[in-house]
Coordinates of N, CA, C and O in Angstrom, one line a residue:
X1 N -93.0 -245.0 99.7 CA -92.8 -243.6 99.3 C -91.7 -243.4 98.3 O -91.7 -242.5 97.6
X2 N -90.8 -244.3 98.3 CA -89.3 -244.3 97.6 C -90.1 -244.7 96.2 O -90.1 -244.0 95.1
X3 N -90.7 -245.8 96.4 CA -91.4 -246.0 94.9 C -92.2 -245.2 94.3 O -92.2 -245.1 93.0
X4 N -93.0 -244.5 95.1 CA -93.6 -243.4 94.4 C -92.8 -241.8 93.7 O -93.3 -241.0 92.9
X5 N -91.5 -241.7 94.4 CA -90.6 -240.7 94.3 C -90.0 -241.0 93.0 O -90.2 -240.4 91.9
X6 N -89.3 -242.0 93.3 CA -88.4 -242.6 91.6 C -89.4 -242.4 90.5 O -88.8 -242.3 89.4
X7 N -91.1 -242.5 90.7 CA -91.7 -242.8 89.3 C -91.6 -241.1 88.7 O -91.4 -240.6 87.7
X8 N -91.9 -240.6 90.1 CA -92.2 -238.9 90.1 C -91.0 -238.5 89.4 O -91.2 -237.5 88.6
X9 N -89.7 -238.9 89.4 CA -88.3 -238.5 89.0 C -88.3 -238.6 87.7 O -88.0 -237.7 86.9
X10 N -88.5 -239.9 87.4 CA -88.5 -240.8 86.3 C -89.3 -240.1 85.2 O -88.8 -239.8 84.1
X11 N -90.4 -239.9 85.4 CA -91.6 -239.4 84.8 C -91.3 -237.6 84.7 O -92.0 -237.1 83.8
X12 N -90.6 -236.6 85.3 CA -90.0 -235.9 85.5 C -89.4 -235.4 84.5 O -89.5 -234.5 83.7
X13 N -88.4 -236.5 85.0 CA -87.1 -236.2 83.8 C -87.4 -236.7 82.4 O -86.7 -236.2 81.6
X14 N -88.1 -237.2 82.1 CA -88.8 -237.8 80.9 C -89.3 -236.7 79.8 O -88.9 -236.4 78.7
X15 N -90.7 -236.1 80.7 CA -91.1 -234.5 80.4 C -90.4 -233.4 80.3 O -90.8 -232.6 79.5
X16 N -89.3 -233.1 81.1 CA -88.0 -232.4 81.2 C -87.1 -232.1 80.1 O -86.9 -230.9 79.6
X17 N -86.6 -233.5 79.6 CA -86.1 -233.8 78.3 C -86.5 -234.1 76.9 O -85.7 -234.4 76.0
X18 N -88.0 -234.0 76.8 CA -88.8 -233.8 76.0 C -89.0 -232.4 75.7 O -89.0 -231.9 74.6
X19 N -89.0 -231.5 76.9 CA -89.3 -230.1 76.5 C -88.2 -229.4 76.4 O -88.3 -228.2 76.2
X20 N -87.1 -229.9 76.6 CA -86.1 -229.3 76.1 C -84.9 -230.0 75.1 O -83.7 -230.0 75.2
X21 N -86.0 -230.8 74.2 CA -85.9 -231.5 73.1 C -84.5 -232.2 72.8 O -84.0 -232.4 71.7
X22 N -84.0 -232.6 74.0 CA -82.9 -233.5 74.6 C -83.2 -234.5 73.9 O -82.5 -234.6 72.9
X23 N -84.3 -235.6 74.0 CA -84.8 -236.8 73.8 C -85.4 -236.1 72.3 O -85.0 -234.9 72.1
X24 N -86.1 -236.7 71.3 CA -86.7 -236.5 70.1 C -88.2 -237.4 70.6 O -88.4 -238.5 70.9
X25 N -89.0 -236.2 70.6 CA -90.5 -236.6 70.9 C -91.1 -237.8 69.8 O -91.7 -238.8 70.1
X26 N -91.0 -237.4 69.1 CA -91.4 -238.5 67.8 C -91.3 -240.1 67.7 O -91.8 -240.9 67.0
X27 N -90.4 -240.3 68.7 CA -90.1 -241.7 69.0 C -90.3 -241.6 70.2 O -91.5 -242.0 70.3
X28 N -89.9 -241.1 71.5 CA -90.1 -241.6 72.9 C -91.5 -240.8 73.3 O -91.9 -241.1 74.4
X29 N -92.4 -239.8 72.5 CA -93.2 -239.3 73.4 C -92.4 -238.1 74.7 O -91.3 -237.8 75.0
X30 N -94.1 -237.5 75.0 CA -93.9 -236.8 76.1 C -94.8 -237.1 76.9 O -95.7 -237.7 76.4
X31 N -95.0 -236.7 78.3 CA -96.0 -237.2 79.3 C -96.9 -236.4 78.8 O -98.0 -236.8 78.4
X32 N -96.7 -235.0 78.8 CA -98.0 -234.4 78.1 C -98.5 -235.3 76.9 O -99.5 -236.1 77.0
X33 N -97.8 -235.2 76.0 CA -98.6 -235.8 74.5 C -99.4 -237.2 75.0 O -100.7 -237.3 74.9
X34 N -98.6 -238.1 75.7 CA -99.4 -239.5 76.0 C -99.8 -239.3 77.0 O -99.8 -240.5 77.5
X35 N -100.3 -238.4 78.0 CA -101.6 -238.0 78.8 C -102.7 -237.6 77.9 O -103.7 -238.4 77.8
X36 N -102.7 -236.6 77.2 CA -103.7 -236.4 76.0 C -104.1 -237.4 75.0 O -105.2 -237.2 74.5
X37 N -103.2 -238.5 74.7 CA -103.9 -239.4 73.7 C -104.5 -240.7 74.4 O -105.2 -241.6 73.9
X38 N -104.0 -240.6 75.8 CA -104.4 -242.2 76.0 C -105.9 -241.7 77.3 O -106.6 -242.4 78.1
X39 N -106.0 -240.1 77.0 CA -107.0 -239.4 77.7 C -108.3 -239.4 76.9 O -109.5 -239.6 77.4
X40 N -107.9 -239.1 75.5 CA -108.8 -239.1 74.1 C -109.1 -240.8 74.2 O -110.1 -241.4 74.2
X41 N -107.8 -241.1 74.1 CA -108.6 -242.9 73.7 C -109.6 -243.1 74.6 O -110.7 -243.3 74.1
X42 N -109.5 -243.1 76.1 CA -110.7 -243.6 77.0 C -111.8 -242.9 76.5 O -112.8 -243.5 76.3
X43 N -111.8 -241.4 76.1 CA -113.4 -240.7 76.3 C -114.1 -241.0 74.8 O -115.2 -241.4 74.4
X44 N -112.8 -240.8 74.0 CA -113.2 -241.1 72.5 C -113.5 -242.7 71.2 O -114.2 -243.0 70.3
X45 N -112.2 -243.3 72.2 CA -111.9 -244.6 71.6 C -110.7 -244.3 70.6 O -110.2 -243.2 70.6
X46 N -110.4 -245.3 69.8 CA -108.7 -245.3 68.9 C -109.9 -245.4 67.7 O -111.2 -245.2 67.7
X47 N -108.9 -245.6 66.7 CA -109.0 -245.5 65.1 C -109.9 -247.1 64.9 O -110.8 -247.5 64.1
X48 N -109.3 -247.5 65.8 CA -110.2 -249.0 65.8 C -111.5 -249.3 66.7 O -112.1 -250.4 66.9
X49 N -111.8 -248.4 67.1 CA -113.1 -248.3 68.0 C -113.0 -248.2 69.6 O -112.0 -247.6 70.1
X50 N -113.9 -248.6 70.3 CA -113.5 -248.0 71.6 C -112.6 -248.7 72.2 O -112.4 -249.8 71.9
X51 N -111.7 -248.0 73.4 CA -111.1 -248.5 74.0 C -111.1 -250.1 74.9 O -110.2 -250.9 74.9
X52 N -112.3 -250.3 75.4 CA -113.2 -250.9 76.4 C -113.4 -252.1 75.4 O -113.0 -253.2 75.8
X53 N -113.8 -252.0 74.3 CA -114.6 -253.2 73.3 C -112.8 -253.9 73.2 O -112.7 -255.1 73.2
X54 N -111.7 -253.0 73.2 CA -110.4 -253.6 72.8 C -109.5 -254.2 73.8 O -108.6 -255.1 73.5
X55 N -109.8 -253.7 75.3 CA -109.7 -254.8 76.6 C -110.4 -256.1 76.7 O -109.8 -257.1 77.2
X56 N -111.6 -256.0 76.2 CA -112.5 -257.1 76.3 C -111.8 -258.2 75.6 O -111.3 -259.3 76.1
X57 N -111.8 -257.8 74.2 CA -110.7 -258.7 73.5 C -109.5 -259.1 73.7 O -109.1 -260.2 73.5
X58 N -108.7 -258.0 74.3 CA -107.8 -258.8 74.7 C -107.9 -259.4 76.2 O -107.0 -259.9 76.8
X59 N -108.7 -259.4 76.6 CA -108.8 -259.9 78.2 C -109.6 -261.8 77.6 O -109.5 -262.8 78.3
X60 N -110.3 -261.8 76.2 CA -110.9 -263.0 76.1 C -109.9 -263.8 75.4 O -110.1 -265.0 75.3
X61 N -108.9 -263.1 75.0 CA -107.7 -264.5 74.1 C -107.1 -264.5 75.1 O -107.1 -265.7 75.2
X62 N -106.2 -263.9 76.6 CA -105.5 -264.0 77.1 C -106.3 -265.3 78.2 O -105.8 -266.3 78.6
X63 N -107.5 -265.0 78.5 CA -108.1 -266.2 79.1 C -108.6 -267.0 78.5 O -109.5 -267.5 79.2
X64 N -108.6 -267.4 77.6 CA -108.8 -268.5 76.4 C -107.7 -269.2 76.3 O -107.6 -270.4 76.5
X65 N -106.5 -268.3 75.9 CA -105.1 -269.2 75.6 C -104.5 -269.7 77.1 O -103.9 -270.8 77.4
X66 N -104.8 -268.6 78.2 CA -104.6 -269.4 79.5 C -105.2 -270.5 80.2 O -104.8 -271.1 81.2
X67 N -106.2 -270.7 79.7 CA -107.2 -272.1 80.4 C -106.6 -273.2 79.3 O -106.2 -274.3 79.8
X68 N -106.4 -273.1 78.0 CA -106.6 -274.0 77.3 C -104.8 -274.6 77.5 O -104.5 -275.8 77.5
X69 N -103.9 -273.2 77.8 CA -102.6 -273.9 78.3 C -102.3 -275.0 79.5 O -101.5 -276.0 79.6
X70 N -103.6 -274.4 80.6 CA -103.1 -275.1 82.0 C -103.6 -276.3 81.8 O -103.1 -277.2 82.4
X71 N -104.8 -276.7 81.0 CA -105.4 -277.7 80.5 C -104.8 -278.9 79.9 O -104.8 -280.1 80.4
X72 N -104.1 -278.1 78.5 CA -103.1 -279.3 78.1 C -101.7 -279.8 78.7 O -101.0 -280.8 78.5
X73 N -101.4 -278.6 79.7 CA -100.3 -279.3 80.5 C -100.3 -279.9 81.3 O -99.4 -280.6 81.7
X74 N -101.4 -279.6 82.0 CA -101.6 -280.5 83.4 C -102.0 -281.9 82.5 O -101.3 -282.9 82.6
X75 N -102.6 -281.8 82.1 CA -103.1 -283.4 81.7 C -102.1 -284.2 80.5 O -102.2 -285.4 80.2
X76 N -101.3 -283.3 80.0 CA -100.7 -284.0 79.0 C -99.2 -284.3 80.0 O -98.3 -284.9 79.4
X77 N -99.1 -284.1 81.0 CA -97.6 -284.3 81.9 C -98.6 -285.8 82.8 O -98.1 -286.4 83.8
X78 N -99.4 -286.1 82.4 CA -100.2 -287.4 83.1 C -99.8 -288.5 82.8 O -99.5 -289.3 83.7
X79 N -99.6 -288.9 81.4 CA -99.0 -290.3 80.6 C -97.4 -289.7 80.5 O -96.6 -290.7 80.7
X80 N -96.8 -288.8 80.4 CA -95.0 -288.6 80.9 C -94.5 -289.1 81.8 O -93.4 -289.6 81.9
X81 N -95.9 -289.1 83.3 CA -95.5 -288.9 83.9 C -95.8 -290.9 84.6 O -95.3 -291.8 85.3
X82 N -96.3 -290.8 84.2 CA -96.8 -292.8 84.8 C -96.2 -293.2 84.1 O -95.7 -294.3 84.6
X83 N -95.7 -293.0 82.9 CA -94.7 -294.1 81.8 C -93.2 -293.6 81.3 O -93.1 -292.9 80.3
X84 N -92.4 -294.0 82.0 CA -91.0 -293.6 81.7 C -90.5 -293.7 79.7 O -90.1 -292.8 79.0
X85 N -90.8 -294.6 79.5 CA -91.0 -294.9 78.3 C -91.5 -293.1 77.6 O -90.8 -292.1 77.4
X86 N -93.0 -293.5 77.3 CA -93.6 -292.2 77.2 C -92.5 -291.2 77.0 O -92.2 -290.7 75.9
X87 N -91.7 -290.7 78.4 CA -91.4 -289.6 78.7 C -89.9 -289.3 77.9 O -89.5 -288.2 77.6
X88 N -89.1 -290.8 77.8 CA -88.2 -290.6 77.1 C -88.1 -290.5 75.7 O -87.2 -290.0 74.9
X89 N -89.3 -291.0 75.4 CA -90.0 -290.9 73.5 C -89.9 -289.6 72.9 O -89.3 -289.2 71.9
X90 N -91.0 -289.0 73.9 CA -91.5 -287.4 73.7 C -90.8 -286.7 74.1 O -91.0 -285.5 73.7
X91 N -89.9 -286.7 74.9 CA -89.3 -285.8 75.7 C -88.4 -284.9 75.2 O -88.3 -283.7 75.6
X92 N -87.2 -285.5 73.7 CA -86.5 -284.6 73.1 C -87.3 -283.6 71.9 O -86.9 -282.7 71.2
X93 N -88.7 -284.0 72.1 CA -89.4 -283.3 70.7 C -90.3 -282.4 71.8 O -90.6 -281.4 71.2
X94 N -90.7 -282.4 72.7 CA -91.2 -281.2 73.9 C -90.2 -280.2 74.0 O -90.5 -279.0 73.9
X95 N -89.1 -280.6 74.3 CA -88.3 -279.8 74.9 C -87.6 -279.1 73.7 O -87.0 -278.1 74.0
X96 N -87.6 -279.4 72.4 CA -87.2 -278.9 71.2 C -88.3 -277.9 71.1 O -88.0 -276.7 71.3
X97 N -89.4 -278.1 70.7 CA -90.4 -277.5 70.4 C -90.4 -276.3 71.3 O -90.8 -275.3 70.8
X98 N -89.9 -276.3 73.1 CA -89.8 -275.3 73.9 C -88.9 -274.6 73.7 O -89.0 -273.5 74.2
X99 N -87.7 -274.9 72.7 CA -86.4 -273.9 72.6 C -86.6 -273.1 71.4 O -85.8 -272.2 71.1
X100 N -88.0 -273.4 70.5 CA -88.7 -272.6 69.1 C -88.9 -271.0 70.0 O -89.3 -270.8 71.1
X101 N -88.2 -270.2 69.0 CA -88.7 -268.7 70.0 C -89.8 -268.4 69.5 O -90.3 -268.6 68.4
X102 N -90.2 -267.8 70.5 CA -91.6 -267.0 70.4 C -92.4 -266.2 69.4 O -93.6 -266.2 69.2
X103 N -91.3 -265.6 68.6 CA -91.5 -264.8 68.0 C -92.0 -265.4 66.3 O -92.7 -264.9 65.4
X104 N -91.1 -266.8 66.5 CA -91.2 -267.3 65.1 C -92.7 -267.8 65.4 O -93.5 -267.4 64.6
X105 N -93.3 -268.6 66.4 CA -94.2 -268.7 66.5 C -95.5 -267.8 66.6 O -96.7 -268.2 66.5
X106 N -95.1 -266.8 66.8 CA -96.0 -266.3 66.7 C -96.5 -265.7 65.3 O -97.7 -265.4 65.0
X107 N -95.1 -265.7 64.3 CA -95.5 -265.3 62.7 C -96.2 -266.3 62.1 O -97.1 -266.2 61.4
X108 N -95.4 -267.6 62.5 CA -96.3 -268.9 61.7 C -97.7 -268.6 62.7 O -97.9 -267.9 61.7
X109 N -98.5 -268.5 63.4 CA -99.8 -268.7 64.1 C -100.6 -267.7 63.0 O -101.7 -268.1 62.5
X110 N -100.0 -266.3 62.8 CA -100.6 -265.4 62.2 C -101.0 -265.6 60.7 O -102.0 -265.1 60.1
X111 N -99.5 -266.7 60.1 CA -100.0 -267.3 58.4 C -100.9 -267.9 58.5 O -101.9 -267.8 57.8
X112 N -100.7 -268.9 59.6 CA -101.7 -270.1 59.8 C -102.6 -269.5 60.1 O -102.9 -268.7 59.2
X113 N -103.6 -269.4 61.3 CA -105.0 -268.6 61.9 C -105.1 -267.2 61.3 O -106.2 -266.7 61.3
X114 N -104.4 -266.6 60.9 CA -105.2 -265.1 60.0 C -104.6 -264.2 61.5 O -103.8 -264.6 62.3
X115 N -105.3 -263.1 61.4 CA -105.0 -261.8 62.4 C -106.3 -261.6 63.2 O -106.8 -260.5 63.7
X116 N -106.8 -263.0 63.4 CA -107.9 -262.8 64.7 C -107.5 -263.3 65.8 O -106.4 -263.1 66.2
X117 N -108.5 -263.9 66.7 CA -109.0 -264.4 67.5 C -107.7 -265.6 67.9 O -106.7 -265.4 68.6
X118 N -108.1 -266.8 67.0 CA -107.3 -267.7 67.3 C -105.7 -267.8 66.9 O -105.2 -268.8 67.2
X119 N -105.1 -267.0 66.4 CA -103.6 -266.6 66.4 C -103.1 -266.2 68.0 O -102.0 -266.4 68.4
X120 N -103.8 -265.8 68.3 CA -103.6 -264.9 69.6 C -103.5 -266.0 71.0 O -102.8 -266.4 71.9
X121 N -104.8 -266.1 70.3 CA -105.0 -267.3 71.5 C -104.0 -268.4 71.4 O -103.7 -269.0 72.5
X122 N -103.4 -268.7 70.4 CA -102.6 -270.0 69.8 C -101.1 -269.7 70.7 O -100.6 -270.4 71.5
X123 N -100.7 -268.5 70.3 CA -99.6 -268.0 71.1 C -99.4 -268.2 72.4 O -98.4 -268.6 72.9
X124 N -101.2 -267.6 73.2 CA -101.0 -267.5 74.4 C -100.6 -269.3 75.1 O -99.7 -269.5 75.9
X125 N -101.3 -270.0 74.7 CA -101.6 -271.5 74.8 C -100.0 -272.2 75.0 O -99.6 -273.0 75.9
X126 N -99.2 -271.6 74.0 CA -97.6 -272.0 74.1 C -97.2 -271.7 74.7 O -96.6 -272.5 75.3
X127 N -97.1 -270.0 75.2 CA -96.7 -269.5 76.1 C -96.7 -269.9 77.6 O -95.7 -270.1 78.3
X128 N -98.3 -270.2 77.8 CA -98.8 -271.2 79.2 C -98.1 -272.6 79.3 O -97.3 -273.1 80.2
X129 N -98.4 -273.1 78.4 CA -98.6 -274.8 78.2 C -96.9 -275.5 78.8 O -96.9 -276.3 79.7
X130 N -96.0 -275.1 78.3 CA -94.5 -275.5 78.6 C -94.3 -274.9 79.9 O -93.5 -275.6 80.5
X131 N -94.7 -274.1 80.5 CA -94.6 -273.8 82.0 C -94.7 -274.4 82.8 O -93.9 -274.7 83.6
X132 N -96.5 -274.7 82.5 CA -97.1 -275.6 83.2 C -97.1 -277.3 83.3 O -97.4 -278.1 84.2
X133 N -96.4 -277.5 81.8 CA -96.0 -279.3 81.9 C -94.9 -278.9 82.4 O -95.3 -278.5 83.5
X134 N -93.7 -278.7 82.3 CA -92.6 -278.7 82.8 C -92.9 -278.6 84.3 O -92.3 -279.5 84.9
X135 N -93.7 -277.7 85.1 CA -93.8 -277.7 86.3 C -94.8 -278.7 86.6 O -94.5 -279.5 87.5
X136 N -95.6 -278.8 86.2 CA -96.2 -280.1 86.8 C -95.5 -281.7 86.5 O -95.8 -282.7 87.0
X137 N -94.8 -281.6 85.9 CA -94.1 -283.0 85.3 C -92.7 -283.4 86.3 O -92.4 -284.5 86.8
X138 N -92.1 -281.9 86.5 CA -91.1 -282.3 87.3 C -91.9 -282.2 89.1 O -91.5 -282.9 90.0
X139 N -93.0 -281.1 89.5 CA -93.6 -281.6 90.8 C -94.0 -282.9 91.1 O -94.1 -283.0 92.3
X140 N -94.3 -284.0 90.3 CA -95.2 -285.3 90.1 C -94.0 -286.2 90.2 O -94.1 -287.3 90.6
X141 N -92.5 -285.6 89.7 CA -91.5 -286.7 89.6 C -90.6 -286.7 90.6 O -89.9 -287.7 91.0
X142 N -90.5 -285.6 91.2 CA -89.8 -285.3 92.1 C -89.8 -285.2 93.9 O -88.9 -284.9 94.8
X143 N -90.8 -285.4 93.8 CA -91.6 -285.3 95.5 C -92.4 -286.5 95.7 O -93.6 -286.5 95.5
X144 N -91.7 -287.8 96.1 CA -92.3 -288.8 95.9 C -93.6 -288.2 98.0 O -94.8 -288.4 98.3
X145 N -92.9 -287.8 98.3 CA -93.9 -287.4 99.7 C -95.1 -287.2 99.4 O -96.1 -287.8 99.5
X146 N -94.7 -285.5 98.9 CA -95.9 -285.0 98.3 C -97.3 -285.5 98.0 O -98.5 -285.2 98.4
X147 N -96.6 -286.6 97.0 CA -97.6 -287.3 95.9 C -98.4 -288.0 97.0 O -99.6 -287.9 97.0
X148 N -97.9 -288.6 98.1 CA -98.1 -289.7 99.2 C -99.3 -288.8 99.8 O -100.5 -289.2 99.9
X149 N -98.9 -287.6 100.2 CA -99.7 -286.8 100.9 C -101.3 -286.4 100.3 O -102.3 -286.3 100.9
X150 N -101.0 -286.3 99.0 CA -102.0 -286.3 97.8 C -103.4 -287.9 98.2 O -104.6 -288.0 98.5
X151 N -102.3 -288.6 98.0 CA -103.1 -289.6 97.9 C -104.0 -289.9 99.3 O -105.1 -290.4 99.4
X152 N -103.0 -289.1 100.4 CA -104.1 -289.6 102.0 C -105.1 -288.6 101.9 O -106.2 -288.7 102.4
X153 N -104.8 -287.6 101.2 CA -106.1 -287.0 100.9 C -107.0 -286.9 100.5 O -107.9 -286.2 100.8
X154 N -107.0 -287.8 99.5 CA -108.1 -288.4 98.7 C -107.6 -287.9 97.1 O -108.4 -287.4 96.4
X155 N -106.9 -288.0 96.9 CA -106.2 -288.0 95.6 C -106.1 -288.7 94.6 O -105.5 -289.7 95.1
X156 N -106.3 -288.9 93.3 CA -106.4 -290.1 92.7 C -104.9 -289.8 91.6 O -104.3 -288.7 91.5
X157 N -104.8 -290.9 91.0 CA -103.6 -291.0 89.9 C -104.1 -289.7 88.7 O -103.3 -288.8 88.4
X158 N -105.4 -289.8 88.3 CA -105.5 -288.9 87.5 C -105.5 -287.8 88.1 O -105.2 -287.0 87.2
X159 N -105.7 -287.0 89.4 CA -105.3 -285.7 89.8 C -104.4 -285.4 89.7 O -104.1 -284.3 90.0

């Protein structure tokens, strides 16, 4: 109930200071104004078409760039992870490439791939991908039990 109070406050005071032109609507909005447009977008759709056609899309690069991240990390932390070698080769150019911010990456994806589909996806893929090798690389190196337990289970090296 506390969480539901604070939003009512929050949301409140927001409208409050919009109508008594405290805040400058033009930049922050009012709950009225963005009840009415994001009310129009569902019945009407945006300037870009319907609302629904524009979830879809974003719901298919965000699961596109998320499969194709857990993909390359789980399997590419496979040879890091059986060859010390390997891991000390690649390891200062992974972890470089993970300190690239996001942002610049995402401008070069947009030169590179254009303003569709695969820009988007290409982002999301980076975003996943270093999470997931990092965590699976250090789970595989660090729990020699684990791994043990894996294997009485029927576990193979490539799992």
């Amino acid at each position: 109930m506390l969480r539901v109070a604070l939003a009512v406050v929050l949301i409140g005071t927001w409208e409050v200071l919009a109508q008594l032109e405290i805040i400058d609507v033009f930049f922050s909005g009012s709950r009225r104004g963005s009840s009415a447009s994001s009310g129009k977008w569902v019945t009407r759709g945006t300037a870009q078409g319907p609302l629904w056609e524009q979830i879809a899309t974003t719901l298919e690069e965000t699961i596109l760039g998320f499969a194709i991240g857990v993909v390359l990390g789980v399997h590419l932390r496979g040879p890091a992870w059986r060859n010390r070698t390997v891991a000390d080769i690649f390891g200062p150019y992974i972890k470089g490439a993970n300190a690239m911010p996001r942002v610049v990456l995402g401008s070069l994806f947009i030169i590179w791939f254009g303003l569709g589909l695969w820009s988007k996806v290409a982002l999301a893929v980076v975003l996943v991908f270093f999470v997931v090798f990092f965590n699976a690389f250090q789970g595989s190196r660090g729990r020699p039990h684990l791994l043990a337990n894996a294997r009485i289970l029927g576990a193979s090296r490539a799992e």
